[in-house]
Short mmCIF file of C-alpha atoms in Angstrom, two decimals:
data_model
loop_
_atom_site.label_atom_id
_atom_site.label_comp_id
_atom_site.label_asym_id
_atom_site.label_seq_id
_atom_site.Cartn_x
_atom_site.Cartn_y
_atom_site.Cartn_z
CA MET A 27 -4.46 -45.39 -40.26
CA LYS A 28 -2.77 -42.53 -38.41
CA ALA A 29 -2.31 -39.18 -40.15
CA ILE A 30 1.50 -39.22 -39.76
CA GLU A 31 3.81 -42.22 -39.36
CA TYR A 32 7.50 -41.69 -38.65
CA LEU A 33 9.85 -44.00 -40.51
CA SER A 34 13.44 -45.13 -40.05
CA THR A 35 13.96 -46.48 -43.53
CA GLU A 36 16.44 -45.87 -46.32
CA GLU A 37 13.72 -45.76 -48.95
CA VAL A 38 13.66 -42.71 -51.19
CA CYS A 39 10.85 -40.18 -51.32
CA GLN A 40 8.05 -41.19 -53.70
CA LYS A 41 7.75 -37.61 -54.98
CA CYS A 42 11.26 -36.36 -55.77
CA LYS A 43 12.85 -39.85 -56.09
CA LYS A 44 16.05 -38.40 -54.60
CA ASN A 45 15.96 -37.69 -50.88
CA GLN A 46 15.57 -40.20 -48.07
CA THR A 47 12.06 -40.71 -46.66
CA ILE A 48 11.40 -39.37 -43.17
CA LEU A 49 7.64 -39.94 -42.80
CA LYS A 50 4.56 -41.52 -44.30
CA ALA A 51 1.49 -39.35 -44.89
CA ARG A 52 -1.66 -40.32 -46.78
CA ASN A 53 -0.10 -43.67 -47.70
CA GLU A 54 2.85 -42.01 -49.47
CA LEU A 55 6.50 -41.62 -48.46
CA TYR A 56 7.87 -38.09 -48.16
CA CYS A 57 11.18 -36.40 -47.55
CA LYS A 58 11.20 -33.10 -45.65
CA ASP A 59 11.08 -30.79 -48.69
CA CYS A 60 8.32 -32.71 -50.44
CA PHE A 61 6.16 -32.84 -47.32
CA LEU A 62 6.46 -29.08 -46.86
CA ARG A 63 5.62 -28.66 -50.54
CA LEU A 64 2.55 -30.88 -50.05
CA ILE A 65 1.14 -28.66 -47.29
CA ARG A 66 1.92 -25.46 -49.18
CA GLY A 67 0.23 -26.90 -52.24
CA LYS A 68 -2.97 -27.43 -50.27
CA GLN A 69 -3.07 -23.71 -49.46
CA ARG A 70 -2.38 -22.70 -53.04
CA LYS A 71 -5.20 -24.90 -54.28
CA GLN A 72 -7.66 -23.10 -51.99
CA MET A 73 -6.32 -19.68 -53.04
CA SER A 74 -5.91 -20.38 -56.77
CA ASP A 75 -7.97 -17.37 -57.83
CA GLU A 76 -6.21 -15.02 -60.23
CA LYS A 77 -6.45 -12.12 -57.79
CA TYR A 78 -3.81 -13.80 -55.56
CA LYS A 79 -1.39 -14.30 -58.45
CA ILE A 80 1.05 -11.98 -60.19
CA ASN A 81 -0.57 -9.74 -62.77
CA TYR A 82 1.67 -7.20 -64.43
CA LYS A 83 -1.33 -5.09 -65.39
CA LYS A 84 -2.52 -4.64 -61.80
CA THR A 85 -1.70 -1.32 -60.17
CA THR A 86 -2.59 -2.47 -56.64
CA SER A 87 -2.29 -5.82 -54.87
CA GLU A 88 -5.09 -7.77 -53.22
CA LYS A 89 -5.05 -7.36 -49.43
CA VAL A 90 -5.47 -10.54 -47.38
CA LEU A 91 -6.24 -10.47 -43.65
CA LEU A 92 -4.90 -13.41 -41.63
CA ALA A 93 -6.67 -14.22 -38.35
CA PHE A 94 -3.63 -14.93 -36.16
CA SER A 95 -3.98 -16.44 -32.68
CA GLY A 96 -0.37 -17.54 -32.23
CA GLY A 97 -1.39 -21.20 -32.13
CA VAL A 98 0.32 -23.79 -34.31
CA SER A 99 -2.28 -23.64 -37.10
CA SER A 100 -2.21 -19.86 -37.59
CA LEU A 101 1.57 -19.97 -37.27
CA VAL A 102 1.85 -22.53 -40.08
CA LEU A 103 -0.57 -20.59 -42.30
CA LEU A 104 1.49 -17.43 -41.77
CA ASP A 105 4.64 -19.32 -42.78
CA VAL A 106 2.95 -20.78 -45.86
CA LEU A 107 1.57 -17.41 -47.03
CA ALA A 108 4.80 -15.53 -46.29
CA ASN A 109 6.86 -18.08 -48.22
CA LEU A 110 4.46 -17.79 -51.16
CA ILE A 111 4.96 -14.01 -51.20
CA VAL A 112 8.75 -14.51 -51.03
CA GLU A 113 8.60 -16.85 -54.04
CA GLN A 114 6.47 -14.38 -55.98
CA ILE A 115 8.86 -11.51 -55.28
CA GLU A 116 11.94 -13.53 -56.24
CA ALA A 117 10.37 -14.87 -59.44
CA HIS A 118 8.79 -11.63 -60.64
CA ASN A 119 11.33 -8.88 -59.94
CA GLY A 120 9.84 -7.67 -56.68
CA LEU A 121 6.16 -8.02 -57.63
CA ARG A 122 3.77 -9.86 -55.35
CA GLY A 123 0.28 -11.22 -55.85
CA PHE A 124 -1.16 -9.97 -52.56
CA ASP A 125 -0.36 -8.02 -49.40
CA LEU A 126 -0.71 -9.69 -46.02
CA VAL A 127 -2.21 -8.10 -42.90
CA ILE A 128 -1.86 -10.06 -39.65
CA VAL A 129 -4.62 -9.35 -37.10
CA ASN A 130 -4.43 -10.72 -33.58
CA LEU A 131 -7.12 -10.44 -30.95
CA ASN A 132 -5.28 -9.78 -27.69
CA GLU A 133 -6.31 -12.68 -25.41
CA TYR A 134 -3.14 -12.64 -23.29
CA GLU A 135 -4.83 -11.96 -19.96
CA TYR A 136 -8.09 -13.80 -20.57
CA LYS A 137 -6.44 -17.06 -21.67
CA SER A 138 -3.24 -16.57 -19.67
CA LEU A 139 -1.12 -17.15 -22.77
CA SER A 140 2.44 -18.45 -22.57
CA ALA A 141 3.77 -15.34 -24.34
CA ARG A 142 2.58 -12.09 -25.77
CA ILE A 143 2.13 -12.08 -29.53
CA GLU A 144 4.17 -8.90 -29.83
CA THR A 145 7.17 -10.69 -28.29
CA ILE A 146 7.21 -13.60 -30.73
CA LEU A 147 6.27 -11.82 -33.97
CA PRO A 148 9.43 -9.68 -34.40
CA GLU A 149 11.77 -12.68 -34.53
CA LEU A 150 9.29 -14.67 -36.59
CA LEU A 151 8.87 -11.95 -39.22
CA LYS A 152 12.66 -11.65 -39.59
CA ARG A 153 12.51 -15.03 -41.35
CA TYR A 154 10.77 -13.40 -44.32
CA ASN A 155 12.23 -10.52 -46.28
CA VAL A 156 8.80 -9.05 -47.01
CA ASP A 157 6.60 -6.26 -45.74
CA ILE A 158 3.82 -7.69 -43.54
CA GLN A 159 1.46 -5.38 -41.65
CA VAL A 160 0.53 -6.32 -38.06
CA LYS A 161 -2.47 -5.25 -36.00
CA ILE A 162 -2.95 -6.16 -32.31
CA LEU A 163 -6.63 -5.71 -31.50
CA SER A 164 -8.05 -5.11 -28.03
CA LEU A 165 -10.90 -7.27 -26.75
CA ASP A 166 -12.58 -4.07 -25.58
CA SER A 167 -13.12 -3.02 -29.20
CA TYR A 168 -16.44 -4.85 -28.91
CA VAL A 169 -17.53 -3.09 -25.73
CA ASN A 170 -19.58 0.05 -26.18
CA LYS A 171 -21.36 1.19 -23.03
CA LYS A 172 -24.10 2.76 -25.15
CA ASN A 173 -25.02 -0.70 -26.42
CA LEU A 174 -24.74 -2.66 -23.16
CA TYR A 175 -27.86 -4.49 -22.05
CA ALA A 176 -28.82 -6.64 -19.07
CA ILE A 177 -30.40 -9.71 -20.66
CA SER A 178 -32.78 -12.05 -18.81
CA LEU A 179 -34.75 -15.17 -19.71
CA ASP A 180 -37.96 -16.15 -17.93
CA HIS A 181 -39.26 -19.68 -17.48
CA GLU A 182 -41.07 -19.49 -20.84
CA PHE A 183 -37.84 -18.47 -22.61
CA THR A 184 -38.97 -14.92 -23.34
CA ILE A 185 -35.93 -12.66 -23.58
CA PHE A 186 -35.90 -9.26 -21.87
CA ALA A 187 -33.22 -6.61 -22.38
CA ASN A 188 -32.67 -3.45 -20.35
CA SER A 189 -30.23 -0.79 -21.52
CA ILE A 190 -27.62 0.03 -18.90
CA GLN A 191 -24.73 2.43 -18.56
CA ALA A 192 -21.66 0.71 -17.15
CA ASP A 193 -17.90 1.00 -17.40
CA THR A 194 -16.70 -2.55 -17.87
CA THR A 195 -14.30 -4.62 -19.93
CA MET A 196 -14.86 -7.55 -22.24
CA MET A 197 -12.79 -9.72 -19.91
CA ASN A 198 -15.25 -8.98 -17.07
CA LEU A 199 -18.21 -9.80 -19.31
CA LEU A 200 -16.72 -13.12 -20.40
CA GLU A 201 -15.84 -14.07 -16.83
CA SER A 202 -19.46 -13.49 -15.78
CA CYS A 203 -20.72 -16.16 -18.20
CA ALA A 204 -22.57 -19.14 -16.77
CA ASN A 205 -19.82 -21.57 -17.84
CA LYS A 206 -16.66 -21.92 -19.93
CA SER A 207 -18.54 -23.12 -23.01
CA SER A 208 -20.75 -20.01 -22.99
CA ALA A 209 -17.73 -17.72 -22.75
CA GLU A 210 -15.96 -19.62 -25.53
CA ASP A 211 -19.06 -19.37 -27.73
CA LEU A 212 -19.44 -15.61 -27.22
CA LEU A 213 -15.71 -15.04 -27.76
CA SER A 214 -15.90 -16.73 -31.17
CA ILE A 215 -18.86 -14.51 -32.11
CA LEU A 216 -17.06 -11.27 -31.28
CA LEU A 217 -13.86 -12.48 -32.99
CA ASP A 218 -15.65 -13.07 -36.30
CA GLN A 219 -17.38 -9.69 -36.18
CA LEU A 220 -14.21 -7.81 -35.18
CA LEU A 221 -12.25 -9.39 -38.04
CA LEU A 222 -14.90 -8.32 -40.55
CA LYS A 223 -14.75 -4.79 -39.13
CA VAL A 224 -10.94 -4.71 -39.44
CA ALA A 225 -11.17 -6.08 -42.99
CA VAL A 226 -13.43 -3.20 -43.98
CA GLU A 227 -11.21 -0.62 -42.27
CA GLU A 228 -7.99 -2.00 -43.78
CA LYS A 229 -9.59 -2.50 -47.22
CA CYS A 230 -8.97 -6.25 -47.17
CA ASN A 231 -11.15 -8.17 -49.61
CA THR A 232 -10.19 -11.56 -48.14
CA VAL A 233 -10.08 -12.98 -44.61
CA VAL A 234 -8.27 -16.29 -44.10
CA TYR A 235 -8.66 -18.60 -41.11
CA ALA A 236 -6.12 -21.30 -40.26
CA HIS A 237 -8.70 -24.01 -39.51
CA SER A 238 -7.45 -27.48 -40.37
CA MET A 239 -9.70 -30.31 -41.57
CA THR A 240 -9.73 -31.59 -37.98
CA ARG A 241 -10.70 -28.18 -36.61
CA ILE A 242 -13.53 -27.84 -39.14
CA ALA A 243 -14.85 -31.29 -38.18
CA ASN A 244 -14.61 -30.16 -34.55
CA GLU A 245 -16.64 -27.05 -35.38
CA ILE A 246 -19.38 -29.08 -37.07
CA ILE A 247 -19.97 -31.28 -34.03
CA ALA A 248 -19.53 -28.43 -31.51
CA LEU A 249 -22.01 -26.19 -33.34
CA THR A 250 -24.52 -29.03 -33.39
CA VAL A 251 -24.17 -29.61 -29.65
CA LYS A 252 -24.49 -25.87 -28.93
CA GLY A 253 -27.73 -25.64 -30.91
CA ARG A 254 -26.19 -23.69 -33.79
CA GLY A 255 -26.80 -26.29 -36.48
CA SER A 256 -28.41 -23.73 -38.78
CA THR A 257 -25.08 -21.86 -39.04
CA ILE A 258 -22.89 -24.86 -39.88
CA HIS A 259 -23.21 -24.35 -43.63
CA LYS A 260 -21.70 -20.88 -43.47
CA SER A 261 -19.32 -21.41 -40.54
CA ILE A 262 -17.16 -24.04 -42.27
CA SER A 263 -17.36 -23.18 -45.97
CA ASP A 264 -15.44 -20.75 -48.13
CA ARG A 265 -17.98 -18.00 -48.67
CA LYS A 266 -18.71 -14.33 -49.19
CA GLU A 267 -19.87 -12.09 -46.33
CA ILE A 268 -21.47 -8.69 -46.72
CA TYR A 269 -20.36 -6.34 -43.94
CA GLU A 270 -21.16 -2.63 -43.95
CA GLY A 271 -22.00 -2.93 -47.64
CA LYS A 272 -18.61 -4.45 -48.55
CA GLU A 273 -18.20 -7.98 -49.91
CA ILE A 274 -15.50 -9.99 -48.13
CA ASN A 275 -14.24 -13.44 -49.08
CA ILE A 276 -13.83 -15.90 -46.18
CA ILE A 277 -11.37 -18.71 -46.97
CA TYR A 278 -9.97 -21.70 -45.06
CA PRO A 279 -6.71 -22.42 -46.95
CA LEU A 280 -5.75 -25.39 -44.71
CA ARG A 281 -9.16 -27.10 -44.90
CA ASP A 282 -7.61 -30.14 -46.67
CA VAL A 283 -4.85 -30.57 -44.07
CA LEU A 284 -5.19 -32.66 -40.91
CA PHE A 285 -4.09 -31.11 -37.61
CA ASP A 286 -1.33 -33.69 -37.14
CA GLU A 287 0.06 -32.71 -40.53
CA ILE A 288 0.10 -29.06 -39.42
CA VAL A 289 1.99 -30.03 -36.26
CA GLU A 290 4.54 -31.95 -38.34
CA TYR A 291 4.97 -28.99 -40.71
CA ALA A 292 5.72 -26.77 -37.69
CA LYS A 293 8.39 -29.21 -36.49
CA LEU A 294 10.07 -29.52 -39.88
CA SER A 295 9.99 -25.72 -40.37
CA GLU A 296 11.36 -25.11 -36.85
CA LEU A 297 8.36 -23.04 -35.77
CA GLN A 298 7.80 -24.64 -32.34
CA ASN A 299 9.55 -21.85 -30.44
CA TYR A 300 7.01 -19.34 -31.75
CA ILE A 301 3.86 -21.22 -30.69
CA VAL A 302 1.69 -19.40 -28.14
CA ASP A 303 -0.59 -21.55 -25.97
CA SER A 304 -2.82 -21.04 -22.97
CA THR A 305 -1.11 -21.86 -19.67
CA ILE A 306 -4.45 -22.66 -18.00
CA SER A 307 -4.35 -26.40 -17.35
CA LYS A 308 -7.38 -28.24 -18.65
CA SER A 309 -9.39 -30.28 -16.20
CA ARG A 310 -9.39 -34.05 -16.44
CA VAL A 311 -13.05 -34.03 -15.44
CA SER A 312 -15.24 -33.96 -18.54
CA LYS A 313 -17.94 -31.73 -17.05
CA ASN A 314 -15.35 -28.97 -16.47
CA LEU A 315 -14.25 -28.93 -20.12
CA THR A 316 -15.74 -26.78 -22.85
CA ILE A 317 -17.67 -28.36 -25.70
CA LYS A 318 -14.79 -27.71 -28.09
CA ASP A 319 -12.32 -29.32 -25.67
CA LEU A 320 -14.47 -32.44 -25.45
CA VAL A 321 -14.80 -32.73 -29.22
CA SER A 322 -11.08 -32.04 -29.69
CA ASN A 323 -10.25 -34.88 -27.27
CA TYR A 324 -12.57 -37.13 -29.27
CA PHE A 325 -10.72 -36.50 -32.54
CA THR A 326 -7.34 -36.86 -30.80
CA ASN A 327 -8.36 -40.29 -29.55
CA LEU A 328 -9.60 -41.27 -33.01
CA ASN A 329 -6.24 -40.34 -34.53
CA GLN A 330 -4.30 -42.29 -31.91
CA THR A 331 -6.35 -45.38 -32.65
CA GLY A 332 -5.88 -45.06 -36.41
CA TYR A 333 -9.14 -43.39 -37.42
CA ALA A 334 -7.83 -39.99 -38.53
CA SER A 335 -9.97 -40.19 -41.69
CA THR A 336 -13.08 -39.64 -39.53
CA ALA A 337 -12.39 -35.89 -39.61
CA SER A 338 -12.56 -35.95 -43.40
CA THR A 339 -15.88 -37.80 -43.31
CA VAL A 340 -17.41 -35.33 -40.85
CA MET A 341 -16.22 -32.35 -42.90
CA LYS A 342 -17.63 -33.77 -46.14
CA ILE A 343 -21.01 -34.31 -44.49
CA GLY A 344 -20.94 -30.76 -43.07
CA GLN A 345 -20.17 -29.32 -46.52
CA LYS A 346 -23.39 -30.84 -47.88
CA LEU A 347 -25.51 -28.79 -45.49
CA THR A 348 -27.24 -25.73 -46.88
CA SER A 349 -29.16 -22.79 -45.48
CA PRO A 350 -32.38 -23.93 -43.76
CA GLN A 351 -35.55 -23.42 -45.79
CA SER A 352 -38.51 -21.76 -44.09
CA ASN A 353 -41.63 -19.87 -45.10
CA GLU A 354 -41.52 -17.90 -41.88
CA LEU A 355 -40.20 -14.35 -41.66
CA LYS A 356 -36.44 -14.40 -41.13
CA ILE A 357 -35.38 -12.53 -38.00
CA ILE A 358 -31.82 -11.62 -36.99
CA CYS A 359 -30.44 -12.69 -33.60
CA LYS A 360 -29.46 -9.62 -31.59
CA ILE A 361 -26.29 -11.24 -30.23
CA CYS A 362 -24.69 -13.39 -32.93
CA GLY A 363 -26.34 -11.79 -35.97
CA SER A 364 -27.44 -15.11 -37.49
CA GLU A 365 -30.83 -15.58 -39.13
CA ILE A 366 -33.62 -17.16 -37.06
CA TYR A 367 -35.61 -19.50 -39.28
CA HIS A 368 -37.97 -20.90 -36.64
CA ASP A 369 -39.10 -19.50 -33.29
CA PRO A 370 -36.79 -21.17 -30.72
CA LYS A 371 -39.27 -20.54 -27.88
CA THR A 372 -41.82 -22.83 -29.52
CA TRP A 373 -39.26 -25.61 -29.74
CA LEU A 374 -38.02 -25.13 -26.17
CA LYS A 375 -41.56 -25.18 -24.77
CA THR A 376 -42.19 -28.43 -26.62
CA ILE A 377 -39.17 -30.27 -25.19
CA THR A 378 -39.20 -28.88 -21.65
CA VAL A 379 -41.54 -28.86 -18.65
CA ASN A 380 -42.34 -25.25 -17.79
CA ASP A 381 -44.98 -25.57 -15.06
CA PRO A 382 -44.24 -26.91 -11.57
CA ALA A 383 -46.04 -29.92 -10.18
CA PRO A 384 -49.15 -29.04 -8.12
CA ILE A 385 -48.70 -28.59 -4.36
CA ALA A 386 -50.01 -31.73 -2.66
CA THR A 387 -49.10 -31.36 1.02
CA GLU A 388 -48.84 -28.67 3.69
CA GLU A 389 -45.11 -29.35 3.91
CA GLU A 390 -44.68 -28.55 0.22
CA GLU A 391 -46.70 -25.37 0.69
CA GLU A 392 -44.35 -24.27 3.47
CA TYR A 393 -41.36 -24.88 1.22
CA VAL A 394 -42.92 -22.70 -1.50
CA LYS A 395 -43.46 -19.86 1.01
CA MET A 396 -39.85 -20.17 2.19
CA TYR A 397 -38.64 -20.05 -1.41
CA PHE A 398 -40.49 -16.85 -2.28
CA SER A 399 -39.62 -15.22 1.05
CA ASN A 400 -35.95 -15.41 0.09
CA LYS A 401 -35.19 -12.13 -1.69
CA ASP A 402 -32.23 -13.68 -3.50
CA GLN A 403 -34.59 -16.04 -5.29
CA LYS A 404 -36.84 -13.28 -6.60
CA HIS A 405 -36.25 -11.89 -10.03
CA LYS A 406 -38.47 -9.49 -11.87
CA PHE A 407 -38.53 -9.87 -15.63
CA ASP A 408 -39.19 -6.70 -17.56
CA GLY A 409 -37.72 -4.60 -20.32
CA GLU A 410 -37.62 -4.70 -24.10
CA ASN A 411 -38.38 -8.04 -25.76
CA ILE A 412 -35.57 -9.06 -28.12
CA ASP A 413 -35.06 -11.97 -30.51
CA LEU A 414 -32.30 -14.49 -29.88
CA CYS A 415 -31.52 -17.68 -31.77
CA TYR A 416 -31.67 -21.08 -30.07
CA GLY A 417 -27.88 -21.20 -29.70
CA CYS A 418 -27.70 -17.84 -27.91
CA ILE A 419 -30.63 -18.73 -25.63
CA THR A 420 -28.77 -21.91 -24.68
CA THR A 421 -25.57 -19.93 -24.13
CA LEU A 422 -27.25 -17.38 -21.83
CA ASN A 423 -29.58 -19.81 -20.04
CA GLY A 424 -28.88 -20.06 -16.32
CA THR A 425 -27.90 -16.42 -15.87
CA ASN A 426 -29.98 -13.48 -14.68
CA ASP A 427 -29.29 -9.98 -15.98
CA PHE A 428 -26.37 -11.13 -18.08
CA VAL A 429 -24.64 -8.04 -19.51
CA TRP A 430 -23.63 -8.06 -23.17
CA PRO A 431 -23.43 -5.62 -26.12
CA ILE A 432 -26.44 -5.90 -28.45
CA GLN A 433 -25.57 -5.10 -32.06
CA PRO A 434 -22.69 -2.87 -30.94
CA SER A 435 -21.24 -0.07 -32.99
CA ILE A 436 -17.70 -1.46 -33.01
CA ASN A 437 -14.93 1.01 -32.21
CA LEU A 438 -11.65 -0.68 -33.09
CA LYS A 439 -8.92 -0.25 -30.51
CA TYR A 440 -5.39 -1.15 -31.54
CA ASP A 441 -2.37 -1.52 -29.30
CA ASN A 442 -0.23 1.12 -31.00
CA SER A 443 2.76 0.57 -28.73
CA THR A 444 3.11 -3.07 -29.76
CA SER A 445 2.68 -2.18 -33.43
CA LYS A 446 5.62 0.21 -33.18
CA ILE A 447 7.76 -2.49 -31.57
CA ILE A 448 6.90 -4.96 -34.33
CA ASP A 449 7.45 -2.42 -37.11
CA GLU A 450 11.05 -1.97 -35.98
CA PHE A 451 11.73 -5.62 -36.80
CA VAL A 452 9.75 -5.95 -40.03
CA LEU A 453 11.79 -5.88 -43.21
CA THR A 454 10.12 -4.21 -46.19
CA ASP A 455 10.44 -5.24 -49.81
CA ASN A 456 12.99 -2.49 -50.44
CA GLU A 457 15.27 -3.43 -47.55
CA GLU A 458 18.19 -5.80 -47.87
CA ASP A 459 19.12 -8.65 -45.54
#
């Protein structure tokens, strides 16, 4: 059965028993108001902790950081959270359960977005008569030339790193990746680490992602394909992260909502004009798509054929996974920061052929001489040996002297000019309509 079915019936909503039904979701008939209430209720269930509720004894509010990309999911989560704050303020004489900080990683140039976030947020935030802080974060916050290294892999999968001094941008580093999937993988790594850094700086105890149930199922399969199966348990679950000695809660408030339901919420709430998408057309050739694109297409096809519940099944299986158990010494990957439970080089040597076939003819010997006489084919492997997880080795494989920050000391760079523009449009709790 499809996630959403549109109806042209005069039947009344099964929830309120008053309004006319407009759609069928999860085998129940809903009017507009009840469907919106359904989606908002899913978020409130995931954030039912007392620290997000009104407490007259509290002197300060909990600060919640929202990872905002401008896509439909983060847009809907912003609307849901903002409306919750509005309800709290109206019902409790101006008091609110939590403060909201929107953080956007500026990907306008890299992804050729349809609009800049700072152009859509002012009008969007005017819909809510509440104070919401906005931070536009530069990609280059992750680039520190003191921590840049040229990383190489030899035929036995030993990783070498040489410290270099170079003035470059994160966009240049991502564009030098071996393929789109590698760039996408590395971008997700730096996004997670930057958000944790911002959370510490802004004193936010909670970070919320707008991942839907479909997106989480997508992540489970994509992480498996990319060789990051050991991180699935912590990449899809509500959890606590320790960053710079501070404990931060990671929550997915829309984890029980299918992507099609999020899209329908955006339509009914008239949010479509605020959606920001990449204008880069995706190839129709599968080999030119990223891993996430391929998996996303898979779930889209399942929904169109009436198997939307597959996403729920995949997510439930993923939630049963736990941290790998190993007696070996746990080592930290220098790129993604995840724990290495087993030596990936041992595994790679087992499943791959590392030595060339013996030379059998004079013709083959001539070809070998020609190969090594070509200077472009020579590559000397030296430098400091570093530890990388299997997923990062797979991501960097196929590149020589790939440049990337290793355990960078993050220096957050905000676009102050855009923040000023947004602040002019944001209504605070003390301002009137």
